Amino acid sequence: MNAKSVGVIGAGAWGTAVAQALARGGNTVEIWAREQEVVDSINLHHENSRYLPKFQLSENLTASTDIMQVASDKEFLILASPSLYLASTVAQILEVPTIKDGSTCIGVLTKGFVPSHKGPRLILETLEEVLPPVYGKSLVYISGPSHAEEVAMGKLTGLIAASENPKNSIRFRELLRVRGLMVYSSLDVVGVQICAAAKNVIAVVFGSLDAVAETSDLFGDNTESLLLAAGLNEIQTLGFAMGATHSETFSSIAGVGDLDVTCRSKYGRNRRFGHELIQKDLLARFTNLDDLIARIGEIGYLPEGAVACKYIHQICQEKGVKLPICDGLYRILNKEIAPIDFMYELLGQPILGLN
C-alpha cells in the first residue's frame, strides 16, 4: 500500500482510534484537537490520555491545535467532531486550498443529528451546505460496529463507507483497509446515517432493561433479544421515512451489526447511561430532557442517545411516524414516566412492528 497523507479533525476516542489504525497501517496522519493537553499527550507520550487512555499510539500519528495546518495538503480528511460543533468546526477550514478546489477527499465519522431552524438534519446534508459545492453528493460517511477501544487494539472490525459518489466510497474503502479493518461500500448514505444515530437510543433503553432484569423475574436474555429486534424495526421505519434506499442497509453491519455491539458491549456509553438511569437514579438532578442536554457534561461521559432521542421525537412528529421505544426514552428523559414503569408498559404488551 502506498502511504497516504491523512488529516483527522477531532481527537475524541473514535477519531483517535481511526487515526491510530491508519497510522499503524503506514500512513502519515495528523490529528486536530482543541485542547493543548491532548496535543502534548499525543506528541510527547504517544497516548491520548484524556479520550483514549492506556493505548500506545503510532509515531506516524502527530497532533496539533492548528486546524488549518491539519486540514492543509491532505489527500484524505476525516471529520470526527461532535455533531453539535461539526458545522462551526468545518467552517474554520473552508479557506484551505485543497478544500476549496475539492482535491481533498472527505470522510465523516460523526454520528447523530444536527439541529437547525428547519428541524433536525442529517450529518452529510448539513456539511454539504457548509463545504464548497464540489463536495455535493461526494462526501463519504463511515460507520459500523466499531467501539474505539477495540479499533485501537487492532481487533478485527467491519465498517461501511457510504457515498453517493462510488469512486470516493472506494477510495475510502481502500484507505481504511489496514490491519484490523474490513471495509465495504454502500450507496445508501441516508440509511447508514440513520442506523448510526438511532442505535444509540435503543442502546440506552437496552441498558435500562439490563438493570431492571437484575431484580426482576420477568425479564431475561430472551427479552433483550426481543427489544433488540423491535429496536431494529424502529430504526428501519425511521430510515425509510427519511429517504433510505436499501433495505439491506438495516440487515448489514451498518444496521443490526452496529445496534448489537452498541447494546451489548461493555464499552457502550449509551448502555451504561441506560443502566445508570435505574441503578443511580441519574435523572434526579435534571428537570427535563432540555436541562439534561444543556448540562450533559455533568454525567462524565457522552451518551449520544440522550440527545438523539430529542431529534428523533421531533422527526416522528413531523412525519407522523410511531416509534414506541424511541418515544419511550424521550418520555423517560423528559421525566414524563419512570424508567421502570416504561419497561413494564413496553414489554408487557405486543411491541409495535412485531405483532
Coordinates of C-alpha atoms in Angstrom, one line a residue:
M1 CA 0.0 0.0 0.0
N2 CA 1.2 3.5 -0.9
A3 CA 1.3 5.7 2.2
K4 CA -1.3 8.5 2.2
S5 CA -1.4 11.9 4.0
V6 CA -4.4 12.0 6.2
G7 CA -5.9 14.7 8.5
V8 CA -8.3 13.9 11.2
I9 CA -10.5 16.7 12.7
G10 CA -11.4 15.7 16.2
A11 CA -9.3 13.8 18.8
G12 CA -12.1 12.1 20.7
A13 CA -11.9 8.4 21.3
W14 CA -13.3 7.4 17.8
G15 CA -11.3 9.9 15.8
T16 CA -8.1 8.9 17.7
A17 CA -8.8 5.2 17.1
V18 CA -9.3 5.6 13.4
A19 CA -6.2 7.8 13.2
Q20 CA -4.2 5.2 15.0
A21 CA -5.4 2.4 12.7
L22 CA -4.4 4.4 9.7
A23 CA -1.0 5.4 11.2
R24 CA -0.4 1.8 12.2
G25 CA -1.0 0.9 8.5
G26 CA 1.9 3.1 7.4
N27 CA 0.0 6.4 6.6
T28 CA 1.2 9.8 7.8
V29 CA -1.6 11.0 10.0
E30 CA -2.1 14.4 11.7
I31 CA -5.0 14.9 14.2
W32 CA -6.5 18.2 15.4
A33 CA -7.5 18.7 19.0
R34 CA -8.9 21.8 20.7
E35 CA -7.0 21.0 23.9
Q36 CA -3.3 21.7 24.2
E37 CA -3.0 18.9 26.8
V38 CA -4.3 16.4 24.3
V39 CA -1.9 17.5 21.7
D40 CA 1.0 17.3 24.1
S41 CA -0.1 13.9 25.3
I42 CA -0.1 12.5 21.7
N43 CA 3.1 14.2 20.6
L44 CA 5.2 13.7 23.7
H45 CA 3.9 10.4 25.1
H46 CA 2.1 8.8 22.1
E47 CA -1.1 8.5 24.1
N48 CA -4.4 10.3 24.1
S49 CA -4.6 10.2 27.9
R50 CA -7.8 12.2 28.0
Y51 CA -10.1 10.5 25.5
L52 CA -8.4 7.1 24.7
P53 CA -6.1 6.4 27.7
K54 CA -3.8 3.4 28.0
F55 CA -3.3 2.9 24.3
Q56 CA 0.2 3.3 22.8
L57 CA -0.1 5.4 19.6
S58 CA 2.0 5.1 16.4
E59 CA 4.8 7.5 15.8
N60 CA 3.2 8.1 12.4
L61 CA 0.4 10.0 14.3
T62 CA 1.0 13.6 15.4
A63 CA -1.3 16.2 16.7
S64 CA -1.8 20.0 16.5
T65 CA -4.2 22.7 17.7
D66 CA -3.8 24.4 14.4
I67 CA -6.9 23.2 12.4
M68 CA -5.7 24.9 9.2
Q69 CA -2.4 23.0 9.3
V70 CA -4.1 19.7 10.0
A71 CA -6.5 20.2 7.0
S72 CA -4.0 21.5 4.5
D73 CA -2.5 19.5 1.7
K74 CA -4.0 16.2 2.8
E75 CA -5.2 13.5 0.3
F76 CA -7.8 12.5 2.8
L77 CA -9.6 14.4 5.6
I78 CA -11.7 12.7 8.2
L79 CA -14.2 14.7 10.3
A80 CA -14.8 13.4 13.8
S81 CA -16.1 16.4 15.7
P82 CA -19.2 16.1 17.8
S83 CA -22.4 16.8 15.8
L84 CA -23.3 19.9 17.8
Y85 CA -20.0 21.6 16.8
L86 CA -19.4 20.0 13.4
A87 CA -20.6 22.8 11.2
S88 CA -18.8 25.5 13.1
T89 CA -15.6 23.4 13.1
V90 CA -15.7 22.8 9.4
A91 CA -16.3 26.5 8.7
Q92 CA -12.8 27.1 10.0
I93 CA -11.1 25.1 7.2
L94 CA -13.0 26.5 4.2
E95 CA -10.1 28.6 3.0
V96 CA -7.7 25.6 2.8
P97 CA -6.8 25.5 -0.9
T98 CA -7.2 21.7 -1.2
I99 CA -10.7 22.1 0.4
K100 CA -11.7 25.0 -1.9
D101 CA -10.8 23.1 -5.0
G102 CA -12.2 19.7 -3.8
S103 CA -8.9 17.8 -4.2
T104 CA -9.0 16.5 -0.7
C105 CA -11.4 13.5 -0.3
I106 CA -13.5 14.0 2.8
G107 CA -15.0 11.3 5.1
V108 CA -17.2 11.7 8.1
L109 CA -17.2 9.7 11.4
T110 CA -19.6 12.0 13.3
K111 CA -22.9 10.3 14.4
G112 CA -26.2 11.9 15.3
F113 CA -28.3 14.8 14.0
V114 CA -27.6 18.4 13.7
P115 CA -30.2 21.0 15.0
S116 CA -31.3 23.7 12.6
H117 CA -34.1 26.2 12.2
K118 CA -35.6 23.7 9.8
G119 CA -35.5 21.0 12.4
P120 CA -33.0 18.1 12.9
R121 CA -30.9 17.4 9.9
L122 CA -28.6 14.6 8.8
I123 CA -24.8 15.0 9.1
L124 CA -24.0 14.9 5.4
E125 CA -26.9 17.2 4.5
T126 CA -25.5 19.8 6.9
L127 CA -22.0 19.5 5.7
E128 CA -22.9 19.9 2.0
E129 CA -24.3 23.3 2.8
V130 CA -21.1 24.4 4.6
L131 CA -18.5 23.0 2.3
P132 CA -17.8 24.2 -1.3
P133 CA -20.3 22.9 -3.9
V134 CA -17.7 20.5 -5.3
Y135 CA -18.5 18.3 -2.3
G136 CA -22.1 17.9 -3.1
K137 CA -23.0 14.2 -3.1
S138 CA -19.3 13.4 -2.8
L139 CA -18.8 13.0 1.0
V140 CA -18.2 9.6 2.5
Y141 CA -20.0 8.5 5.6
I142 CA -18.1 5.9 7.7
S143 CA -19.9 3.7 10.2
G144 CA -20.3 0.2 11.6
P145 CA -20.0 -1.8 14.8
S146 CA -16.8 -0.3 16.0
H147 CA -16.0 0.6 19.6
A148 CA -12.9 2.8 19.6
E149 CA -11.1 0.7 22.2
E150 CA -11.1 -2.4 20.0
V151 CA -10.2 -0.5 16.9
A152 CA -7.3 1.0 18.7
M153 CA -6.2 -2.5 19.8
G154 CA -6.4 -3.7 16.2
K155 CA -9.2 -6.2 16.8
L156 CA -11.0 -7.2 13.6
T157 CA -13.7 -4.6 12.8
G158 CA -16.1 -4.2 9.9
L159 CA -17.0 -0.7 8.6
I160 CA -19.3 0.7 5.9
A161 CA -18.1 3.6 3.6
A162 CA -21.3 5.1 2.2
S163 CA -21.4 7.7 -0.5
E164 CA -23.4 8.8 -3.5
N165 CA -20.1 9.0 -5.3
P166 CA -19.0 5.4 -5.8
K167 CA -15.4 6.4 -6.6
N168 CA -15.0 8.2 -3.3
S169 CA -16.5 5.3 -1.4
I170 CA -14.0 3.0 -3.0
R171 CA -11.1 5.4 -2.2
F172 CA -12.0 5.4 1.5
R173 CA -12.6 1.7 1.4
E174 CA -9.1 1.2 0.2
L175 CA -7.6 3.7 2.6
L176 CA -9.2 2.1 5.6
R177 CA -8.3 -1.4 4.6
V178 CA -5.4 -1.7 7.1
R179 CA -4.8 -4.4 9.7
G180 CA -7.8 -4.9 11.8
L181 CA -10.3 -3.2 9.5
M182 CA -12.6 -4.7 6.8
V183 CA -14.5 -2.1 4.8
Y184 CA -17.4 -2.3 2.5
S185 CA -19.0 0.2 0.1
S186 CA -22.6 1.4 0.2
L187 CA -24.7 4.0 -1.8
D188 CA -27.3 4.3 1.0
V189 CA -26.0 7.4 2.8
V190 CA -29.3 8.2 4.5
G191 CA -29.9 4.6 5.8
V192 CA -26.3 4.3 7.1
Q193 CA -26.6 7.7 8.9
I194 CA -29.9 6.8 10.5
C195 CA -28.5 3.5 11.7
A196 CA -25.6 5.3 13.3
A197 CA -27.7 7.8 15.1
A198 CA -30.8 5.8 16.2
K199 CA -29.0 2.8 17.5
N200 CA -27.7 4.9 20.4
V201 CA -31.3 5.5 21.5
I202 CA -32.2 1.8 21.5
A203 CA -28.9 1.1 23.4
V204 CA -30.0 3.4 26.3
V205 CA -33.3 1.5 26.6
F206 CA -31.4 -1.8 26.4
G207 CA -29.2 -0.6 29.3
S208 CA -32.2 0.2 31.4
L209 CA -33.7 -3.2 30.6
D210 CA -30.4 -4.8 31.7
A211 CA -30.6 -3.0 35.0
V212 CA -34.3 -3.9 35.6
A213 CA -33.6 -7.6 34.7
E214 CA -31.2 -7.8 37.6
T215 CA -34.1 -7.6 40.1
S216 CA -37.0 -8.9 38.0
D217 CA -38.1 -12.5 37.3
L218 CA -40.0 -11.3 34.2
F219 CA -37.1 -10.1 32.0
G220 CA -34.0 -12.0 30.8
D221 CA -31.8 -12.7 27.8
N222 CA -34.8 -13.6 25.7
T223 CA -36.3 -10.2 26.5
E224 CA -33.2 -8.4 25.5
S225 CA -33.3 -10.1 22.1
L226 CA -36.9 -9.1 21.8
L227 CA -36.0 -5.5 22.5
L228 CA -33.1 -5.6 20.0
A229 CA -35.3 -6.9 17.2
A230 CA -38.0 -4.3 17.9
G231 CA -35.4 -1.6 18.0
L232 CA -34.1 -2.6 14.6
N233 CA -37.6 -2.4 13.3
E234 CA -37.9 1.2 14.6
I235 CA -34.5 2.1 13.0
Q236 CA -35.6 0.8 9.7
T237 CA -39.0 2.6 9.9
L238 CA -37.3 5.8 10.6
G239 CA -34.7 5.2 7.9
F240 CA -37.3 4.7 5.2
A241 CA -39.3 7.7 6.4
M242 CA -36.2 9.9 5.9
G243 CA -35.2 8.5 2.5
A244 CA -33.1 5.4 3.0
T245 CA -32.8 3.5 -0.3
H246 CA -31.7 -0.1 0.5
S247 CA -33.4 -2.5 2.9
E248 CA -30.2 -4.5 3.2
T249 CA -28.6 -1.5 5.0
F250 CA -30.5 -2.4 8.1
S251 CA -29.6 -6.1 8.0
S252 CA -26.0 -5.3 7.4
I253 CA -23.2 -4.4 9.8
A254 CA -24.4 -0.7 9.5
G255 CA -27.7 -1.8 10.9
V256 CA -28.1 -4.9 13.0
G257 CA -24.3 -5.2 13.5
D258 CA -23.8 -1.7 14.9
L259 CA -27.0 -2.0 17.0
D260 CA -25.9 -5.3 18.5
V261 CA -22.5 -4.1 19.6
T262 CA -23.8 -0.8 20.9
C263 CA -26.4 -2.6 23.0
R264 CA -24.3 -5.4 24.3
S265 CA -20.6 -4.2 24.6
K266 CA -19.0 -3.4 27.9
Y267 CA -17.6 -0.3 26.2
G268 CA -21.0 1.2 25.4
R269 CA -21.6 4.6 26.9
N270 CA -25.3 4.5 25.9
R271 CA -25.9 1.2 27.5
R272 CA -24.1 2.4 30.6
F273 CA -26.3 5.5 30.7
G274 CA -29.5 3.5 30.5
H275 CA -28.2 1.2 33.3
E276 CA -27.4 4.2 35.5
L277 CA -30.9 5.7 34.9
I278 CA -32.1 2.8 37.1
Q279 CA -29.1 2.0 39.3
K280 CA -28.1 5.5 40.2
D281 CA -31.3 7.5 39.6
L282 CA -29.3 9.6 37.2
L283 CA -32.2 11.8 36.2
A284 CA -32.8 13.1 39.8
R285 CA -30.6 16.2 39.3
F286 CA -32.2 17.3 36.0
T287 CA -35.7 18.9 35.5
N288 CA -36.3 17.6 31.9
L289 CA -34.6 16.5 28.7
D290 CA -33.6 20.0 27.7
D291 CA -31.9 20.5 31.1
L292 CA -30.2 17.2 30.7
I293 CA -28.8 18.1 27.3
A294 CA -27.7 21.6 28.5
R295 CA -25.8 20.0 31.4
I296 CA -24.8 16.7 29.8
G297 CA -21.2 17.3 30.7
E298 CA -22.1 16.6 34.4
I299 CA -22.7 13.0 33.6
G300 CA -19.0 12.5 32.9
Y301 CA -19.3 10.8 29.5
L302 CA -21.4 11.5 26.4
P303 CA -24.5 9.3 25.9
E304 CA -25.3 10.3 22.3
G305 CA -28.7 8.5 22.5
A306 CA -29.9 11.1 25.1
V307 CA -29.5 13.9 22.5
A308 CA -30.6 11.8 19.5
C309 CA -33.9 10.8 21.1
K310 CA -35.0 14.5 21.2
Y311 CA -34.4 14.9 17.5
I312 CA -36.0 11.6 16.6
H313 CA -39.1 12.7 18.6
Q314 CA -39.2 15.9 16.5
I315 CA -38.8 13.9 13.3
C316 CA -41.5 11.5 14.2
Q317 CA -43.9 14.3 15.0
E318 CA -43.2 15.9 11.6
K319 CA -43.5 12.7 9.6
G320 CA -46.3 11.1 11.6
V321 CA -44.1 8.0 12.5
K322 CA -44.8 5.9 15.6
L323 CA -41.7 4.5 17.3
P324 CA -42.7 3.4 20.8
I325 CA -39.1 2.6 22.1
C326 CA -37.6 5.9 20.9
D327 CA -40.7 7.8 22.1
G328 CA -40.4 6.0 25.4
L329 CA -36.9 7.1 26.0
Y330 CA -38.0 10.7 25.2
R331 CA -40.7 10.4 27.8
I332 CA -38.3 9.0 30.4
L333 CA -35.6 11.7 29.9
N334 CA -38.3 14.4 29.9
K335 CA -39.4 12.9 33.2
E336 CA -42.9 12.1 32.0
I337 CA -42.6 8.4 33.0
A338 CA -40.3 6.5 35.3
P339 CA -37.8 4.1 33.5
I340 CA -39.1 1.0 35.3
D341 CA -42.7 1.9 34.6
F342 CA -41.9 2.3 30.9
M343 CA -40.2 -1.1 30.8
Y344 CA -43.3 -2.8 32.1
E345 CA -45.5 -0.7 29.8
L346 CA -43.4 -1.5 26.7
L347 CA -42.7 -5.2 27.3
G348 CA -45.9 -6.1 28.9
Q349 CA -47.8 -5.8 25.6
P350 CA -47.0 -6.5 21.9
I351 CA -44.4 -4.2 20.6
L352 CA -45.4 -2.2 17.5
G353 CA -43.9 -3.8 14.4
L354 CA -43.5 -7.3 15.8
N355 CA -47.2 -8.3 16.2

